[in-house]
Amino acid sequence: MVEKKISSNLLLKKYLINDKRIEHSVSTALFMKRYARTFNIDPDKSYLCGLYHDLAKDMNDSDIIKFSSAFKERGIFEINYFDYKVKYPVLLHGVAACEILIIELGITDFDILKSIAHHTTGGVKLSDMAKFTFVADYAEPLRGFSEAAKLKKILIKEKSLNKAYFLSYYFQINHLLQKRRSICPEYLDGYNEAVELIKTT
């Protein structure tokens, strides 16, 4: 899975200039590794998803688009609503991170790349690891807002990934509505699917 050797700390510091984002990445990684087995998810892969999901977030818009376009060209999986996301490049930072991981570490594991690519806007037909990455990014222990605490409780006490997954969409879409911001259609696709998931669990 990893063909090149580079310290995880060095890689984070190479691409992230915000110390708090590095702390968030490490916290997300440790949180995911600790609770992955609760949901029958590989803890080592989960750790990598948490550690590297924001690897490209401090890049400027043009570099995010460049790296995410290069990953899209690989054709590993479809990047839905790519043209929409180009208008809001921050939505593509997970996709750009995937390209960096291929270049820097030789990571080609489909589920790791898919999980990182979808951690921002979610999506449909995602694996449990991708859902967990989406939720953990929002709920890791350093997040100080009440919604994060609610999600942590659902994950840890209720052990319900699908409920936490649904509420992640609910909270994030509500936030975007309150700010009167454009909502990526992929959020809505994921939300609609998540509604059905919680009906069956």
Short mmCIF file of C-alpha atoms in Angstrom, two decimals:
data_model
loop_
_atom_site.label_atom_id
_atom_site.label_comp_id
_atom_site.label_asym_id
_atom_site.label_seq_id
_atom_site.Cartn_x
_atom_site.Cartn_y
_atom_site.Cartn_z
CA MET A 1 0.00 0.00 0.00
CA VAL A 2 2.82 2.45 0.88
CA GLU A 3 5.75 2.27 -1.51
CA LYS A 4 7.64 5.37 -0.40
CA LYS A 5 8.87 6.12 3.09
CA ILE A 6 8.40 9.56 4.62
CA SER A 7 7.65 10.59 8.17
CA SER A 8 3.98 11.39 8.68
CA ASN A 9 4.96 14.52 10.63
CA LEU A 10 7.22 15.69 7.82
CA LEU A 11 4.48 15.17 5.25
CA LEU A 12 1.94 17.11 7.31
CA LYS A 13 4.40 19.95 7.84
CA LYS A 14 5.33 19.96 4.16
CA TYR A 15 1.77 20.69 3.07
CA LEU A 16 0.05 22.23 6.10
CA ILE A 17 1.07 25.64 7.38
CA ASN A 18 -1.64 25.89 10.04
CA ASP A 19 -0.54 24.26 13.30
CA LYS A 20 -4.14 23.89 14.46
CA ARG A 21 -4.94 21.96 11.28
CA ILE A 22 -2.05 19.62 12.00
CA GLU A 23 -3.41 19.11 15.52
CA HIS A 24 -6.88 18.47 14.08
CA SER A 25 -5.46 15.92 11.63
CA VAL A 26 -3.61 14.01 14.35
CA SER A 27 -6.61 14.14 16.67
CA THR A 28 -8.91 12.84 13.92
CA ALA A 29 -6.47 10.03 13.15
CA LEU A 30 -6.22 8.92 16.78
CA PHE A 31 -9.97 9.17 17.28
CA MET A 32 -10.65 7.06 14.18
CA LYS A 33 -8.07 4.44 15.10
CA ARG A 34 -9.46 4.14 18.62
CA TYR A 35 -13.08 3.57 17.58
CA ALA A 36 -12.73 1.95 14.14
CA ARG A 37 -13.22 -1.59 15.42
CA THR A 38 -16.54 -0.55 16.97
CA PHE A 39 -17.84 -0.40 13.41
CA ASN A 40 -15.77 -3.30 12.02
CA ILE A 41 -13.46 -0.88 10.19
CA ASP A 42 -9.71 -1.37 9.74
CA PRO A 43 -8.01 0.81 12.42
CA ASP A 44 -4.75 1.32 10.52
CA LYS A 45 -6.50 2.46 7.35
CA SER A 46 -8.77 4.65 9.44
CA TYR A 47 -5.72 6.26 11.02
CA LEU A 48 -4.36 7.18 7.59
CA CYS A 49 -7.71 8.63 6.54
CA GLY A 50 -7.83 10.81 9.62
CA LEU A 51 -4.21 11.87 9.40
CA TYR A 52 -4.21 12.90 5.77
CA HIS A 53 -7.78 13.98 4.99
CA ASP A 54 -6.91 17.71 5.17
CA LEU A 55 -3.45 17.43 3.63
CA ALA A 56 -4.26 19.87 0.81
CA LYS A 57 -6.49 22.27 2.72
CA ASP A 58 -3.85 24.98 3.14
CA MET A 59 -3.06 25.06 -0.58
CA ASN A 60 -4.14 28.01 -2.70
CA ASP A 61 -7.12 27.50 -4.96
CA SER A 62 -5.13 27.03 -8.14
CA ASP A 63 -2.99 24.28 -6.61
CA ILE A 64 -6.05 22.50 -5.20
CA ILE A 65 -7.58 22.53 -8.68
CA LYS A 66 -4.32 21.36 -10.26
CA PHE A 67 -3.87 18.40 -7.91
CA SER A 68 -7.53 17.42 -7.91
CA SER A 69 -7.66 17.60 -11.71
CA ALA A 70 -4.62 15.33 -11.90
CA PHE A 71 -6.32 12.84 -9.60
CA LYS A 72 -9.54 13.00 -11.62
CA GLU A 73 -7.56 12.17 -14.76
CA ARG A 74 -6.35 8.94 -13.16
CA GLY A 75 -9.91 7.62 -13.36
CA ILE A 76 -9.69 5.67 -10.09
CA PHE A 77 -13.28 6.69 -9.33
CA GLU A 78 -15.63 9.39 -10.50
CA ILE A 79 -15.46 12.82 -8.90
CA ASN A 80 -19.09 13.86 -8.86
CA TYR A 81 -20.02 17.51 -9.46
CA PHE A 82 -16.41 18.33 -10.31
CA ASP A 83 -17.32 21.44 -12.32
CA TYR A 84 -19.42 22.76 -9.45
CA LYS A 85 -16.60 22.12 -6.98
CA VAL A 86 -14.07 23.96 -9.14
CA LYS A 87 -16.10 27.11 -8.41
CA TYR A 88 -15.51 26.44 -4.70
CA PRO A 89 -12.04 24.81 -4.66
CA VAL A 90 -12.05 24.11 -0.92
CA LEU A 91 -14.59 21.37 -1.70
CA LEU A 92 -11.84 19.61 -3.68
CA HIS A 93 -9.12 19.64 -1.04
CA GLY A 94 -9.79 15.99 -0.19
CA VAL A 95 -9.44 15.01 -3.84
CA ALA A 96 -6.22 16.99 -4.09
CA ALA A 97 -4.96 15.20 -0.96
CA CYS A 98 -5.48 11.87 -2.73
CA GLU A 99 -3.14 12.94 -5.54
CA ILE A 100 -0.52 14.01 -3.00
CA LEU A 101 -0.74 10.64 -1.23
CA ILE A 102 -0.20 8.78 -4.49
CA ILE A 103 2.81 10.96 -5.35
CA GLU A 104 4.39 11.11 -1.89
CA LEU A 105 3.52 7.73 -0.36
CA GLY A 106 2.40 5.55 -3.24
CA ILE A 107 -0.96 4.98 -1.52
CA THR A 108 -3.34 3.40 -3.99
CA ASP A 109 -5.82 1.72 -1.61
CA PHE A 110 -9.24 2.45 -3.12
CA ASP A 111 -11.10 2.78 0.18
CA ILE A 112 -8.53 5.13 1.73
CA LEU A 113 -8.56 7.40 -1.32
CA LYS A 114 -12.35 7.30 -1.61
CA SER A 115 -12.76 8.11 2.08
CA ILE A 116 -10.42 11.08 1.91
CA ALA A 117 -11.91 12.37 -1.34
CA HIS A 118 -15.43 12.33 0.14
CA HIS A 119 -14.76 13.62 3.64
CA THR A 120 -15.89 17.16 2.76
CA THR A 121 -19.20 16.73 0.93
CA GLY A 122 -20.03 13.11 1.65
CA GLY A 123 -21.77 11.25 -1.15
CA VAL A 124 -23.74 8.13 -1.93
CA LYS A 125 -22.86 4.44 -1.69
CA LEU A 126 -19.90 5.17 0.54
CA SER A 127 -18.11 2.49 2.56
CA ASP A 128 -18.34 2.52 6.34
CA MET A 129 -14.79 3.85 6.48
CA ALA A 130 -15.74 6.76 4.21
CA LYS A 131 -18.78 7.49 6.37
CA PHE A 132 -16.62 7.31 9.49
CA THR A 133 -14.09 9.74 7.99
CA PHE A 134 -16.90 12.16 7.11
CA VAL A 135 -18.25 12.01 10.67
CA ALA A 136 -14.91 11.98 12.50
CA ASP A 137 -13.69 15.10 10.71
CA TYR A 138 -16.66 16.90 12.24
CA ALA A 139 -16.67 15.17 15.61
CA GLU A 140 -13.04 14.61 16.66
CA PRO A 141 -12.24 15.56 20.28
CA LEU A 142 -10.69 18.97 19.58
CA ARG A 143 -13.91 20.26 18.02
CA GLY A 144 -15.43 22.56 20.59
CA PHE A 145 -19.00 22.98 19.33
CA SER A 146 -22.05 21.24 20.76
CA GLU A 147 -22.90 19.36 17.56
CA ALA A 148 -19.52 17.62 17.66
CA ALA A 149 -20.18 16.49 21.23
CA LYS A 150 -23.54 15.07 20.18
CA LEU A 151 -21.94 13.12 17.36
CA LYS A 152 -19.20 11.75 19.63
CA LYS A 153 -21.84 10.54 22.08
CA ILE A 154 -23.76 8.78 19.31
CA LEU A 155 -20.59 7.12 18.03
CA ILE A 156 -19.16 6.12 21.41
CA LYS A 157 -22.24 5.50 23.58
CA GLU A 158 -24.89 4.48 21.05
CA LYS A 159 -22.38 2.97 18.61
CA SER A 160 -24.52 4.08 15.69
CA LEU A 161 -22.46 5.10 12.67
CA ASN A 162 -25.47 5.65 10.41
CA LYS A 163 -27.21 7.94 12.90
CA ALA A 164 -24.05 10.00 13.35
CA TYR A 165 -23.58 10.02 9.57
CA PHE A 166 -27.10 11.38 9.03
CA LEU A 167 -26.70 14.04 11.70
CA SER A 168 -23.38 15.16 10.20
CA TYR A 169 -25.24 16.11 7.03
CA TYR A 170 -28.08 17.63 9.03
CA PHE A 171 -25.78 19.88 11.06
CA GLN A 172 -23.59 20.92 8.14
CA ILE A 173 -26.45 21.65 5.76
CA ASN A 174 -28.22 23.67 8.47
CA HIS A 175 -25.04 25.68 8.96
CA LEU A 176 -24.81 26.42 5.24
CA LEU A 177 -28.47 27.45 5.14
CA GLN A 178 -28.04 29.79 8.10
CA LYS A 179 -25.03 31.38 6.36
CA ARG A 180 -27.01 31.57 3.10
CA ARG A 181 -24.24 29.75 1.27
CA SER A 182 -24.45 27.62 -1.82
CA ILE A 183 -24.85 23.90 -1.05
CA CYS A 184 -22.99 21.36 -3.12
CA PRO A 185 -25.51 18.88 -4.62
CA GLU A 186 -23.40 16.02 -3.26
CA TYR A 187 -24.32 17.06 0.28
CA LEU A 188 -27.97 16.72 -0.65
CA ASP A 189 -27.44 13.36 -2.37
CA GLY A 190 -25.70 12.05 0.74
CA TYR A 191 -28.34 13.48 3.06
CA ASN A 192 -31.17 11.86 1.12
CA GLU A 193 -29.44 8.49 1.22
CA ALA A 194 -28.62 8.88 4.93
CA VAL A 195 -32.30 9.52 5.71
CA GLU A 196 -33.12 6.12 4.27
CA LEU A 197 -30.23 4.47 6.11
CA ILE A 198 -31.48 5.53 9.54
CA LYS A 199 -34.94 4.17 8.70
CA THR A 200 -33.45 0.69 8.39
CA THR A 201 -31.11 0.71 11.43
#
